[in-house]
Amino acid sequence: MECIFCNIKDKKAEAEIIFEDEHVLAFLDIQPVNYGHTLVIPKKHYDNFLTVPKDELDKLIHATQFIAGVVKRSLKADGFNIISNNGHTAGQSVYHFHMHIIPRFHNDFTIKPMVKAYASGALREYGEQIRSLISKYKDIYIG
Ligand code: AMP
Ligand code: ZN
Protein backbone atom coordinates (compact mmCIF):
# COMPACT_ATOMS: atom_id res chain seq x y z
CA MET A 1 0.00 0.00 0.00
CA GLU A 2 1.15 3.54 -0.84
CA CYS A 3 2.78 5.25 2.16
CA ILE A 4 3.53 8.98 2.10
CA PHE A 5 6.33 8.67 4.66
CA CYS A 6 7.98 5.83 2.69
CA ASN A 7 7.73 8.08 -0.36
CA ILE A 8 9.42 10.90 1.57
CA LYS A 9 12.13 8.49 2.74
CA ASP A 10 12.65 7.31 -0.88
CA LYS A 11 12.71 10.97 -2.06
CA LYS A 12 9.66 10.30 -4.25
CA ALA A 13 7.73 12.94 -2.31
CA GLU A 14 9.02 16.31 -1.18
CA ALA A 15 9.63 17.18 2.44
CA GLU A 16 11.65 19.66 4.44
CA ILE A 17 14.17 17.15 5.78
CA ILE A 18 16.14 18.30 8.82
CA PHE A 19 17.98 15.10 9.79
CA GLU A 20 18.82 11.80 8.18
CA ASP A 21 21.01 8.84 9.03
CA GLU A 22 21.01 5.14 8.18
CA HIS A 23 17.93 4.34 10.28
CA VAL A 24 16.02 7.56 10.91
CA LEU A 25 14.57 10.51 9.02
CA ALA A 26 13.19 13.76 10.46
CA PHE A 27 11.24 16.39 8.54
CA LEU A 28 8.86 19.25 9.18
CA ASP A 29 5.14 18.51 9.52
CA ILE A 30 3.22 20.24 6.71
CA GLN A 31 0.36 21.10 9.07
CA PRO A 32 2.29 22.29 12.10
CA VAL A 33 0.70 22.82 15.48
CA ASN A 34 3.54 25.32 16.01
CA TYR A 35 6.18 26.34 13.45
CA GLY A 36 9.05 23.89 13.58
CA HIS A 37 6.73 20.93 14.43
CA THR A 38 8.89 17.97 13.42
CA LEU A 39 8.20 14.31 12.66
CA VAL A 40 10.77 11.58 13.29
CA ILE A 41 10.32 8.26 11.48
CA PRO A 42 12.18 4.96 11.21
CA LYS A 43 13.30 4.48 7.60
CA LYS A 44 11.77 1.02 7.62
CA HIS A 45 7.98 0.93 7.53
CA TYR A 46 6.24 -0.13 10.76
CA ASP A 47 2.55 0.66 11.29
CA ASN A 48 2.75 1.86 14.87
CA PHE A 49 4.65 1.98 18.15
CA LEU A 50 3.84 -1.65 18.99
CA THR A 51 5.36 -3.09 15.84
CA VAL A 52 8.76 -1.37 15.88
CA PRO A 53 11.57 -3.80 16.86
CA LYS A 54 13.60 -2.86 19.94
CA ASP A 55 16.83 -1.92 18.11
CA GLU A 56 14.99 0.37 15.71
CA LEU A 57 13.02 1.91 18.54
CA ASP A 58 16.17 2.58 20.56
CA LYS A 59 17.66 4.42 17.61
CA LEU A 60 14.46 6.34 16.94
CA ILE A 61 14.05 7.46 20.56
CA HIS A 62 17.68 8.50 20.75
CA ALA A 63 17.38 10.49 17.51
CA THR A 64 14.13 12.05 18.78
CA GLN A 65 15.89 13.19 21.96
CA PHE A 66 18.71 14.75 19.93
CA ILE A 67 16.39 16.45 17.43
CA ALA A 68 14.04 17.72 20.17
CA GLY A 69 16.98 19.39 21.88
CA VAL A 70 18.10 21.01 18.65
CA VAL A 71 14.57 22.13 17.69
CA LYS A 72 14.08 23.65 21.15
CA ARG A 73 17.40 25.45 21.05
CA SER A 74 17.20 26.68 17.45
CA LEU A 75 13.66 28.07 17.86
CA LYS A 76 14.31 29.33 21.38
CA ALA A 77 11.25 27.37 22.51
CA ASP A 78 10.29 27.23 26.17
CA GLY A 79 9.56 23.50 25.99
CA PHE A 80 8.23 20.81 23.68
CA ASN A 81 5.74 17.94 23.50
CA ILE A 82 6.73 14.48 22.25
CA ILE A 83 3.60 12.75 20.99
CA SER A 84 2.86 9.52 19.17
CA ASN A 85 -0.71 8.86 18.04
CA ASN A 86 -1.47 5.15 17.71
CA GLY A 87 -4.69 3.98 16.09
CA HIS A 88 -7.47 5.94 14.41
CA THR A 89 -9.23 6.69 17.71
CA ALA A 90 -6.01 8.16 19.10
CA GLY A 91 -5.65 10.46 16.09
CA GLN A 92 -3.24 8.48 13.91
CA SER A 93 -3.66 9.43 10.27
CA VAL A 94 -0.41 8.13 8.74
CA TYR A 95 0.25 4.46 9.45
CA HIS A 96 4.03 4.66 9.31
CA PHE A 97 5.19 5.04 12.90
CA HIS A 98 6.33 8.54 13.80
CA MET A 99 7.08 10.74 16.78
CA HIS A 100 5.85 14.32 16.81
CA ILE A 101 8.13 16.97 18.30
CA ILE A 102 6.06 20.09 18.94
CA PRO A 103 7.98 23.15 20.13
CA ARG A 104 6.06 25.06 22.80
CA PHE A 105 6.10 28.73 23.69
CA HIS A 106 4.85 30.53 26.75
CA ASN A 107 1.05 31.09 26.43
CA ASP A 108 0.75 29.43 22.98
CA PHE A 109 -2.17 27.03 23.69
CA THR A 110 -3.34 24.50 26.23
CA ILE A 111 -3.95 20.78 25.80
CA LYS A 112 -6.18 19.93 28.73
CA PRO A 113 -8.38 16.84 28.50
CA MET A 114 -11.07 16.32 31.17
CA VAL A 115 -9.57 14.17 33.90
CA LYS A 116 -11.51 11.30 35.48
CA ALA A 117 -11.72 10.26 39.12
CA TYR A 118 -11.43 6.59 40.14
CA ALA A 119 -14.38 5.26 42.18
CA SER A 120 -13.44 3.55 45.42
CA GLY A 121 -11.41 0.39 44.70
CA ALA A 122 -11.27 1.05 40.97
CA LEU A 123 -7.62 2.17 40.97
CA ARG A 124 -6.66 -1.26 42.38
CA GLU A 125 -8.95 -3.08 39.91
CA TYR A 126 -7.40 -1.32 36.92
CA GLY A 127 -3.96 -2.05 38.34
CA GLU A 128 -4.82 -5.74 38.72
CA GLN A 129 -6.35 -5.97 35.27
CA ILE A 130 -3.19 -4.61 33.67
CA ARG A 131 -0.76 -6.46 35.99
CA SER A 132 -2.38 -9.81 35.14
CA LEU A 133 -1.47 -9.33 31.47
CA ILE A 134 1.99 -8.02 32.39
CA SER A 135 2.60 -11.42 34.06
CA LYS A 136 1.28 -13.24 31.03
CA TYR A 137 3.41 -11.35 28.51
CA LYS A 138 6.53 -10.48 30.48
CA ASP A 139 8.61 -13.15 28.68
CA ILE A 140 8.37 -11.22 25.43
CA TYR A 141 9.79 -8.08 27.09
CA ILE A 142 13.53 -7.74 26.71
CA GLY A 143 14.67 -4.99 29.07
P1 AMP B 1 -0.69 11.46 12.89
O1 AMP B 1 -2.05 12.10 12.77
O2 AMP B 1 -0.19 11.34 14.28
O3 AMP B 1 -0.65 10.15 12.13
O4 AMP B 1 0.32 12.47 12.19
C1 AMP B 1 0.54 12.53 10.82
C2 AMP B 1 1.15 13.86 10.56
O5 AMP B 1 1.75 13.82 9.29
C3 AMP B 1 0.13 15.02 10.53
O6 AMP B 1 0.46 15.97 11.52
C4 AMP B 1 0.28 15.58 9.11
O7 AMP B 1 0.19 16.97 9.07
C5 AMP B 1 1.65 15.07 8.71
N1 AMP B 1 1.83 14.87 7.28
C6 AMP B 1 1.01 14.22 6.42
N2 AMP B 1 1.53 14.24 5.18
C7 AMP B 1 2.70 14.91 5.26
C8 AMP B 1 3.71 15.28 4.31
N3 AMP B 1 3.60 14.97 3.02
N4 AMP B 1 4.78 15.98 4.74
C9 AMP B 1 4.90 16.32 6.04
N5 AMP B 1 3.99 16.00 6.97
C10 AMP B 1 2.90 15.32 6.60
ZN1 ZN C 1 5.83 3.78 5.20
CSV table of C-alpha atoms and ligand atoms in Angstrom, one decimal:
chain,number,residue,atom,x,y,z
A,1,MET,CA,0.0,0.0,0.0
A,2,GLU,CA,1.2,3.5,-0.8
A,3,CYS,CA,2.8,5.3,2.2
A,4,ILE,CA,3.5,9.0,2.1
A,5,PHE,CA,6.3,8.7,4.7
A,6,CYS,CA,8.0,5.8,2.7
A,7,ASN,CA,7.7,8.1,-0.4
A,8,ILE,CA,9.4,10.9,1.6
A,9,LYS,CA,12.1,8.5,2.7
A,10,ASP,CA,12.7,7.3,-0.9
A,11,LYS,CA,12.7,11.0,-2.1
A,12,LYS,CA,9.7,10.3,-4.3
A,13,ALA,CA,7.7,12.9,-2.3
A,14,GLU,CA,9.0,16.3,-1.2
A,15,ALA,CA,9.6,17.2,2.4
A,16,GLU,CA,11.7,19.7,4.4
A,17,ILE,CA,14.2,17.2,5.8
A,18,ILE,CA,16.1,18.3,8.8
A,19,PHE,CA,18.0,15.1,9.8
A,20,GLU,CA,18.8,11.8,8.2
A,21,ASP,CA,21.0,8.8,9.0
A,22,GLU,CA,21.0,5.1,8.2
A,23,HIS,CA,17.9,4.3,10.3
A,24,VAL,CA,16.0,7.6,10.9
A,25,LEU,CA,14.6,10.5,9.0
A,26,ALA,CA,13.2,13.8,10.5
A,27,PHE,CA,11.2,16.4,8.5
A,28,LEU,CA,8.9,19.3,9.2
A,29,ASP,CA,5.1,18.5,9.5
A,30,ILE,CA,3.2,20.2,6.7
A,31,GLN,CA,0.4,21.1,9.1
A,32,PRO,CA,2.3,22.3,12.1
A,33,VAL,CA,0.7,22.8,15.5
A,34,ASN,CA,3.5,25.3,16.0
A,35,TYR,CA,6.2,26.3,13.5
A,36,GLY,CA,9.1,23.9,13.6
A,37,HIS,CA,6.7,20.9,14.4
A,38,THR,CA,8.9,18.0,13.4
A,39,LEU,CA,8.2,14.3,12.7
A,40,VAL,CA,10.8,11.6,13.3
A,41,ILE,CA,10.3,8.3,11.5
A,42,PRO,CA,12.2,5.0,11.2
A,43,LYS,CA,13.3,4.5,7.6
A,44,LYS,CA,11.8,1.0,7.6
A,45,HIS,CA,8.0,0.9,7.5
A,46,TYR,CA,6.2,-0.1,10.8
A,47,ASP,CA,2.6,0.7,11.3
A,48,ASN,CA,2.8,1.9,14.9
A,49,PHE,CA,4.7,2.0,18.1
A,50,LEU,CA,3.8,-1.6,19.0
A,51,THR,CA,5.4,-3.1,15.8
A,52,VAL,CA,8.8,-1.4,15.9
A,53,PRO,CA,11.6,-3.8,16.9
A,54,LYS,CA,13.6,-2.9,19.9
A,55,ASP,CA,16.8,-1.9,18.1
A,56,GLU,CA,15.0,0.4,15.7
A,57,LEU,CA,13.0,1.9,18.5
A,58,ASP,CA,16.2,2.6,20.6
A,59,LYS,CA,17.7,4.4,17.6
A,60,LEU,CA,14.5,6.3,16.9
A,61,ILE,CA,14.1,7.5,20.6
A,62,HIS,CA,17.7,8.5,20.8
A,63,ALA,CA,17.4,10.5,17.5
A,64,THR,CA,14.1,12.0,18.8
A,65,GLN,CA,15.9,13.2,22.0
A,66,PHE,CA,18.7,14.7,19.9
A,67,ILE,CA,16.4,16.5,17.4
A,68,ALA,CA,14.0,17.7,20.2
A,69,GLY,CA,17.0,19.4,21.9
A,70,VAL,CA,18.1,21.0,18.6
A,71,VAL,CA,14.6,22.1,17.7
A,72,LYS,CA,14.1,23.7,21.1
A,73,ARG,CA,17.4,25.5,21.1
A,74,SER,CA,17.2,26.7,17.5
A,75,LEU,CA,13.7,28.1,17.9
A,76,LYS,CA,14.3,29.3,21.4
A,77,ALA,CA,11.2,27.4,22.5
A,78,ASP,CA,10.3,27.2,26.2
A,79,GLY,CA,9.6,23.5,26.0
A,80,PHE,CA,8.2,20.8,23.7
A,81,ASN,CA,5.7,17.9,23.5
A,82,ILE,CA,6.7,14.5,22.2
A,83,ILE,CA,3.6,12.8,21.0
A,84,SER,CA,2.9,9.5,19.2
A,85,ASN,CA,-0.7,8.9,18.0
A,86,ASN,CA,-1.5,5.2,17.7
A,87,GLY,CA,-4.7,4.0,16.1
A,88,HIS,CA,-7.5,5.9,14.4
A,89,THR,CA,-9.2,6.7,17.7
A,90,ALA,CA,-6.0,8.2,19.1
A,91,GLY,CA,-5.7,10.5,16.1
A,92,GLN,CA,-3.2,8.5,13.9
A,93,SER,CA,-3.7,9.4,10.3
A,94,VAL,CA,-0.4,8.1,8.7
A,95,TYR,CA,0.3,4.5,9.4
A,96,HIS,CA,4.0,4.7,9.3
A,97,PHE,CA,5.2,5.0,12.9
A,98,HIS,CA,6.3,8.5,13.8
A,99,MET,CA,7.1,10.7,16.8
A,100,HIS,CA,5.8,14.3,16.8
A,101,ILE,CA,8.1,17.0,18.3
A,102,ILE,CA,6.1,20.1,18.9
A,103,PRO,CA,8.0,23.1,20.1
A,104,ARG,CA,6.1,25.1,22.8
A,105,PHE,CA,6.1,28.7,23.7
A,106,HIS,CA,4.9,30.5,26.8
A,107,ASN,CA,1.1,31.1,26.4
A,108,ASP,CA,0.8,29.4,23.0
A,109,PHE,CA,-2.2,27.0,23.7
A,110,THR,CA,-3.3,24.5,26.2
A,111,ILE,CA,-3.9,20.8,25.8
A,112,LYS,CA,-6.2,19.9,28.7
A,113,PRO,CA,-8.4,16.8,28.5
A,114,MET,CA,-11.1,16.3,31.2
A,115,VAL,CA,-9.6,14.2,33.9
A,116,LYS,CA,-11.5,11.3,35.5
A,117,ALA,CA,-11.7,10.3,39.1
A,118,TYR,CA,-11.4,6.6,40.1
A,119,ALA,CA,-14.4,5.3,42.2
A,120,SER,CA,-13.4,3.5,45.4
A,121,GLY,CA,-11.4,0.4,44.7
A,122,ALA,CA,-11.3,1.1,41.0
A,123,LEU,CA,-7.6,2.2,41.0
A,124,ARG,CA,-6.7,-1.3,42.4
A,125,GLU,CA,-9.0,-3.1,39.9
A,126,TYR,CA,-7.4,-1.3,36.9
A,127,GLY,CA,-4.0,-2.0,38.3
A,128,GLU,CA,-4.8,-5.7,38.7
A,129,GLN,CA,-6.4,-6.0,35.3
A,130,ILE,CA,-3.2,-4.6,33.7
A,131,ARG,CA,-0.8,-6.5,36.0
A,132,SER,CA,-2.4,-9.8,35.1
A,133,LEU,CA,-1.5,-9.3,31.5
A,134,ILE,CA,2.0,-8.0,32.4
A,135,SER,CA,2.6,-11.4,34.1
A,136,LYS,CA,1.3,-13.2,31.0
A,137,TYR,CA,3.4,-11.3,28.5
A,138,LYS,CA,6.5,-10.5,30.5
A,139,ASP,CA,8.6,-13.2,28.7
A,140,ILE,CA,8.4,-11.2,25.4
A,141,TYR,CA,9.8,-8.1,27.1
A,142,ILE,CA,13.5,-7.7,26.7
A,143,GLY,CA,14.7,-5.0,29.1
B,1,AMP,P1,-0.7,11.5,12.9
B,1,AMP,O1,-2.0,12.1,12.8
B,1,AMP,O2,-0.2,11.3,14.3
B,1,AMP,O3,-0.7,10.1,12.1
B,1,AMP,O4,0.3,12.5,12.2
B,1,AMP,C1,0.5,12.5,10.8
B,1,AMP,C2,1.2,13.9,10.6
B,1,AMP,O5,1.8,13.8,9.3
B,1,AMP,C3,0.1,15.0,10.5
B,1,AMP,O6,0.5,16.0,11.5
B,1,AMP,C4,0.3,15.6,9.1
B,1,AMP,O7,0.2,17.0,9.1
B,1,AMP,C5,1.6,15.1,8.7
B,1,AMP,N1,1.8,14.9,7.3
B,1,AMP,C6,1.0,14.2,6.4
B,1,AMP,N2,1.5,14.2,5.2
B,1,AMP,C7,2.7,14.9,5.3
B,1,AMP,C8,3.7,15.3,4.3
B,1,AMP,N3,3.6,15.0,3.0
B,1,AMP,N4,4.8,16.0,4.7
B,1,AMP,C9,4.9,16.3,6.0
B,1,AMP,N5,4.0,16.0,7.0
B,1,AMP,C10,2.9,15.3,6.6
B,2,ZN,ZN,5.8,3.8,5.2
